[in-house]
Short mmCIF file of C-alpha atoms in Angstrom, two decimals:
data_model
loop_
_atom_site.label_atom_id
_atom_site.label_comp_id
_atom_site.label_asym_id
_atom_site.label_seq_id
_atom_site.Cartn_x
_atom_site.Cartn_y
_atom_site.Cartn_z
CA MET N 1 63.94 55.26 133.30
CA GLN N 2 66.48 53.02 131.61
CA ARG N 3 69.16 55.98 131.71
CA ARG N 4 68.31 56.38 135.67
CA VAL N 5 69.22 53.12 136.11
CA PHE N 6 72.25 53.01 134.52
CA THR N 7 73.37 56.10 136.23
CA SER N 8 72.47 54.98 139.66
CA MET N 9 74.64 51.91 138.84
CA VAL N 10 77.21 53.98 137.62
CA ARG N 11 77.62 55.53 141.09
CA VAL N 12 77.40 52.78 143.21
CA ASN N 13 79.92 50.90 141.40
CA PHE N 14 82.27 54.49 141.85
CA ALA N 15 81.28 53.98 145.67
CA VAL N 16 82.26 50.76 146.14
CA ALA N 17 85.62 51.03 143.94
CA LEU N 18 86.52 54.22 146.30
CA LEU N 19 85.65 52.28 149.16
CA PHE N 20 87.95 49.51 148.55
CA ILE N 21 90.74 51.82 147.69
CA VAL N 22 90.36 53.73 151.08
CA SER N 23 90.84 50.31 152.94
CA ALA N 24 93.65 48.85 151.21
CA LEU N 25 95.27 52.51 151.96
CA THR N 26 94.34 53.16 155.38
CA PRO N 27 96.02 50.78 158.44
CA ASN N 28 93.97 50.07 160.82
CA SER N 29 90.89 51.85 159.71
CA ALA N 30 87.07 50.63 160.12
CA TYR N 31 87.79 49.52 156.53
CA SER N 32 90.83 46.96 156.96
CA THR N 33 90.83 44.05 159.42
CA PRO N 34 91.42 45.86 162.58
CA ILE N 35 94.92 45.29 164.28
CA THR N 36 94.11 44.63 168.18
CA ARG N 37 97.26 43.50 169.43
CA VAL N 38 101.19 43.70 168.84
CA VAL N 39 103.73 41.84 170.56
CA MET N 40 107.04 43.00 170.46
CA SER N 41 110.25 42.01 172.19
CA VAL N 42 112.40 43.78 174.99
CA ASP N 43 115.86 43.42 176.15
CA ASP N 44 118.17 45.52 178.47
CA TYR N 45 119.49 48.16 175.97
CA MET N 46 118.25 51.08 178.12
CA PRO N 47 117.69 54.52 177.22
CA TYR N 48 116.27 52.39 174.53
CA VAL N 49 114.41 49.34 175.68
CA SER N 50 114.08 47.74 179.04
CA SER N 51 113.61 44.44 179.76
CA ALA N 52 111.51 45.43 182.71
CA ALA N 53 109.04 47.36 180.47
CA PRO N 54 106.07 48.03 181.24
CA LYS N 55 106.09 47.86 184.92
CA ALA N 56 109.35 49.63 185.16
CA ASP N 57 109.34 53.88 185.48
CA TYR N 58 111.77 53.90 182.81
CA PRO N 59 110.97 51.23 180.49
CA GLY N 60 112.91 52.58 177.54
CA TYR N 61 112.23 55.66 175.44
CA MET N 62 111.38 53.48 172.49
CA VAL N 63 109.11 51.73 174.47
CA GLU N 64 107.07 54.63 175.79
CA ILE N 65 106.58 56.17 171.90
CA ALA N 66 105.09 52.77 171.04
CA GLN N 67 102.87 52.29 174.00
CA HIS N 68 101.56 56.55 173.18
CA ILE N 69 101.38 55.87 169.50
CA PHE N 70 99.34 52.34 170.26
CA ALA N 71 96.87 53.32 172.64
CA LYS N 72 95.86 56.43 170.67
CA ARG N 73 94.85 53.58 168.65
CA ASN N 74 93.36 51.28 170.70
CA ILE N 75 96.08 48.51 169.97
CA THR N 76 97.15 46.68 172.98
CA LEU N 77 101.03 46.34 172.99
CA THR N 78 102.36 43.23 174.52
CA LEU N 79 106.06 43.23 175.61
CA GLU N 80 108.14 40.14 176.07
CA SER N 81 111.64 40.19 177.10
CA VAL N 82 113.69 37.81 175.31
CA PRO N 83 117.37 37.79 174.51
CA TYR N 84 118.35 39.17 170.78
CA VAL N 85 119.18 36.24 168.99
CA ARG N 86 115.91 34.72 170.37
CA ALA N 87 114.00 37.48 169.03
CA ILE N 88 114.73 37.49 165.75
CA GLN N 89 114.22 33.68 165.49
CA LEU N 90 110.73 34.16 166.89
CA GLY N 91 110.17 37.13 164.54
CA GLN N 92 110.82 34.95 161.56
CA GLU N 93 108.79 32.47 162.96
CA GLY N 94 106.27 34.88 163.01
CA ARG N 95 105.64 34.41 166.43
CA ILE N 96 106.57 38.10 167.47
CA ASP N 97 106.12 41.23 165.80
CA GLY N 98 108.25 43.31 165.95
CA MET N 99 111.75 44.95 168.36
CA PHE N 100 112.77 48.31 169.53
CA ALA N 101 116.54 49.54 169.23
CA VAL N 102 117.70 47.50 165.86
CA ASN N 103 120.92 49.01 164.91
CA TYR N 104 121.22 47.35 161.53
CA PRO N 105 118.41 46.19 159.66
CA ASP N 106 118.31 43.21 157.04
CA PRO N 107 115.48 41.75 154.81
CA VAL N 108 113.88 40.14 157.90
CA PHE N 109 112.36 43.55 158.83
CA GLN N 110 109.87 45.80 157.12
CA ALA N 111 111.03 48.71 154.81
CA PRO N 112 111.41 51.67 154.77
CA TYR N 113 113.84 51.83 157.35
CA ILE N 114 113.14 55.24 159.50
CA ALA N 115 115.38 56.37 162.24
CA HIS N 116 114.18 56.23 165.67
CA GLY N 117 116.82 57.50 167.72
CA ILE N 118 120.87 57.57 167.07
CA ASP N 119 123.22 54.82 168.15
CA ARG N 120 127.33 54.69 168.18
CA VAL N 121 129.18 51.61 168.78
CA CYS N 122 132.52 51.70 170.63
CA LEU N 123 135.27 49.67 171.91
CA PHE N 124 135.65 49.89 175.47
CA GLY N 125 138.72 49.46 178.02
CA ASN N 126 139.51 50.94 181.41
CA GLU N 127 140.85 53.84 181.59
CA LYS N 128 144.50 53.68 181.59
CA GLN N 129 144.34 50.45 179.05
CA ASP N 130 145.59 50.94 175.56
CA THR N 131 143.00 48.24 173.88
CA LEU N 132 143.81 48.54 170.43
CA THR N 133 147.28 47.16 171.20
CA ARG N 134 147.78 43.35 170.28
CA LEU N 135 143.70 43.05 170.17
CA SER N 136 144.25 39.82 168.66
CA THR N 137 145.91 38.79 172.09
CA ARG N 138 143.32 40.21 174.24
CA THR N 139 139.62 38.93 175.77
CA ILE N 140 137.29 41.14 174.13
CA GLY N 141 133.33 40.90 175.52
CA MET N 142 131.12 40.86 172.71
CA THR N 143 126.84 40.31 172.80
CA ASN N 144 125.73 37.20 171.00
CA GLY N 145 124.35 38.64 167.82
CA TYR N 146 126.58 41.60 167.62
CA ASN N 147 128.08 41.94 163.75
CA ILE N 148 130.87 45.00 163.49
CA ASP N 149 132.00 43.71 159.77
CA ASP N 150 130.17 46.78 158.19
CA ILE N 151 131.26 49.30 160.12
CA PRO N 152 133.73 51.21 158.78
CA GLU N 153 135.71 52.86 161.79
CA LEU N 154 135.68 49.20 163.24
CA LYS N 155 137.22 47.62 160.49
CA GLN N 156 140.74 46.93 162.07
CA VAL N 157 139.22 45.71 165.36
CA ALA N 158 136.56 42.97 163.26
CA GLU N 159 140.04 41.67 161.38
CA GLU N 160 141.96 41.54 164.55
CA LEU N 161 138.98 39.72 166.57
CA ALA N 162 138.51 37.26 163.20
CA ARG N 163 141.97 35.98 164.08
CA SER N 164 141.38 36.08 168.26
CA THR N 165 140.69 33.00 170.35
CA THR N 166 139.33 34.92 173.15
CA VAL N 167 136.28 36.62 172.40
CA ILE N 168 133.51 36.04 175.14
CA TRP N 169 129.99 35.94 173.79
CA LEU N 170 127.11 36.74 176.29
CA SER N 171 123.70 36.91 175.87
CA GLY N 172 120.80 36.53 178.22
CA ASP N 173 119.88 38.98 181.01
CA ASN N 174 121.99 42.56 180.58
CA PRO N 175 125.08 41.72 178.95
CA VAL N 176 126.17 45.29 179.54
CA VAL N 177 126.21 45.19 182.82
CA ARG N 178 127.57 42.08 182.84
CA PHE N 179 130.38 43.19 180.84
CA LEU N 180 130.97 46.28 183.25
CA ASP N 181 131.62 44.01 185.97
CA MET N 182 133.92 41.75 184.03
CA LEU N 183 135.71 44.82 183.21
CA ARG N 184 135.71 46.24 186.82
CA ASP N 185 137.17 42.78 188.02
CA ARG N 186 139.78 42.65 185.16
CA ARG N 187 138.06 39.43 183.43
CA ILE N 188 138.02 41.20 180.28
CA ASP N 189 139.97 43.82 178.79
CA GLY N 190 137.80 45.44 176.92
CA PHE N 191 134.22 44.63 174.98
CA ILE N 192 132.50 46.04 172.21
CA GLU N 193 128.62 47.69 172.64
CA ARG N 194 126.54 51.10 172.12
CA GLN N 195 127.88 53.80 173.70
CA TYR N 196 124.80 55.58 174.72
CA VAL N 197 123.88 52.14 176.45
CA VAL N 198 127.21 51.98 178.42
CA ASP N 199 127.13 55.51 179.38
CA TRP N 200 123.05 55.05 180.79
CA TYR N 201 124.56 51.64 183.17
CA SER N 202 127.40 53.20 184.02
CA LYS N 203 125.95 56.37 185.56
CA ASN N 204 124.39 53.98 188.45
CA LEU N 205 128.28 52.72 189.10
CA PRO N 206 130.22 54.33 192.33
CA LYS N 207 133.24 54.77 189.66
CA ARG N 208 133.03 54.99 185.44
CA TYR N 209 135.49 51.54 184.43
CA ALA N 210 134.77 51.31 181.11
CA TYR N 211 136.04 54.03 178.33
CA PRO N 212 135.84 54.39 174.60
CA LYS N 213 138.80 53.48 172.97
CA LEU N 214 137.45 53.52 169.46
CA CYS N 215 133.76 54.35 168.25
CA SER N 216 131.80 54.75 164.89
CA GLY N 217 129.98 57.74 164.01
CA ASP N 218 125.87 58.23 165.07
CA LYS N 219 124.19 55.89 163.24
CA PRO N 220 120.42 55.17 163.26
CA SER N 221 118.21 53.06 165.42
CA TYR N 222 115.12 51.67 164.68
CA ILE N 223 111.67 50.56 166.09
CA LEU N 224 110.98 47.85 163.41
CA PHE N 225 108.71 45.02 162.35
CA PHE N 226 109.26 42.00 160.63
CA THR N 227 108.15 40.81 157.56
CA ALA N 228 106.57 37.35 158.83
CA SER N 229 103.92 39.66 160.74
CA PRO N 230 101.15 39.91 158.37
CA ASN N 231 100.47 43.11 159.60
CA SER N 232 104.41 44.61 159.29
CA ALA N 233 103.21 47.50 156.90
CA ALA N 234 100.77 48.78 158.43
CA LEU N 235 102.52 48.56 161.68
CA ALA N 236 105.61 50.77 160.46
CA GLU N 237 103.17 53.10 159.19
CA ILE N 238 101.33 53.45 161.97
CA ILE N 239 104.39 53.97 164.19
CA HIS N 240 106.45 56.02 161.54
CA SER N 241 103.11 58.44 161.25
CA GLY N 242 102.51 58.31 165.26
CA VAL N 243 105.64 59.51 165.76
CA LYS N 244 105.00 62.66 163.46
CA ASP N 245 102.07 63.41 165.81
CA LEU N 246 104.31 63.01 169.22
CA ARG N 247 106.76 65.69 167.66
CA ALA N 248 104.19 67.73 166.09
CA SER N 249 102.27 68.23 169.80
CA GLY N 250 105.35 67.93 171.96
CA GLN N 251 104.90 64.84 173.71
CA LEU N 252 108.05 63.41 171.82
CA GLY N 253 110.16 65.93 173.38
CA ALA N 254 108.89 65.10 176.91
CA ILE N 255 109.76 61.29 176.32
CA LEU N 256 113.01 62.36 175.01
CA THR N 257 113.62 64.99 177.94
CA LYS N 258 112.72 62.23 180.66
CA TYR N 259 115.78 60.15 179.32
CA ALA N 260 118.15 63.23 178.71
CA ILE N 261 118.09 62.30 174.70
CA GLU N 262 118.41 64.90 171.95
CA ASP N 263 115.65 64.44 169.11
CA TRP N 264 117.48 62.17 166.35
CA GLN N 265 115.86 64.61 163.79
CA GLN N 266 118.44 67.42 164.77
CA THR N 267 121.44 65.08 164.51
CA ASP N 268 123.50 63.96 161.31
CA ILE N 269 123.06 60.43 161.20
CA GLN N 270 124.91 58.32 158.85
CA HIS N 271 122.26 55.97 157.28
#
């Protein structure tokens, strides 16, 4: 009789231990505290993300990826239109969970950093202009929060701009469109921005005004979550596994086709 009681206790203890392990390893499972809502910032960096999301027909392919993944897990995705630098601040304060189209992750974001697209940063000028000549004397636009110091291909540009007193920093709504307008009106000589973003907004103009003069190689772009978010590790895993599922089902291909983008898995990205 005592042997039976002991055996039953061992079985119960083993079951409890197994339940604990499963709950610890399974994000958003029935055994852990369910994630019911995620707050992420959006701004104007199409085709990655739009500040008009989720109401826009084209909210950005990264936004659509997140919408599909979270909807399948009954997680409400709340999107807040916030400029890049302000979003970083809110994330560090734990007031938002994540961001789209991050191209240079740092320790404020939850690792691992797994690519969800590609990016390329360029110095743009008008069609005939040699923007690289005497760059420190030119008027160059940059988005607030941008840092090109660690991009080898743009090292010369970074060094010359460090000596310049004519760098115009923009933040707020749609800085790329504003830079395009300023270049058209010759209020700036050039600007630094992501090539695929400039290409997206340029296609709606009557003519092209901005031409890449010098670019980095293809770099990864990410959907990332702040370490200050209590669910950051689980959310990162949900997105990572969700992208795999979307790719396997063909849904990812359909989303990317809508935005005329190739699957980044087929691209040689320089991490």
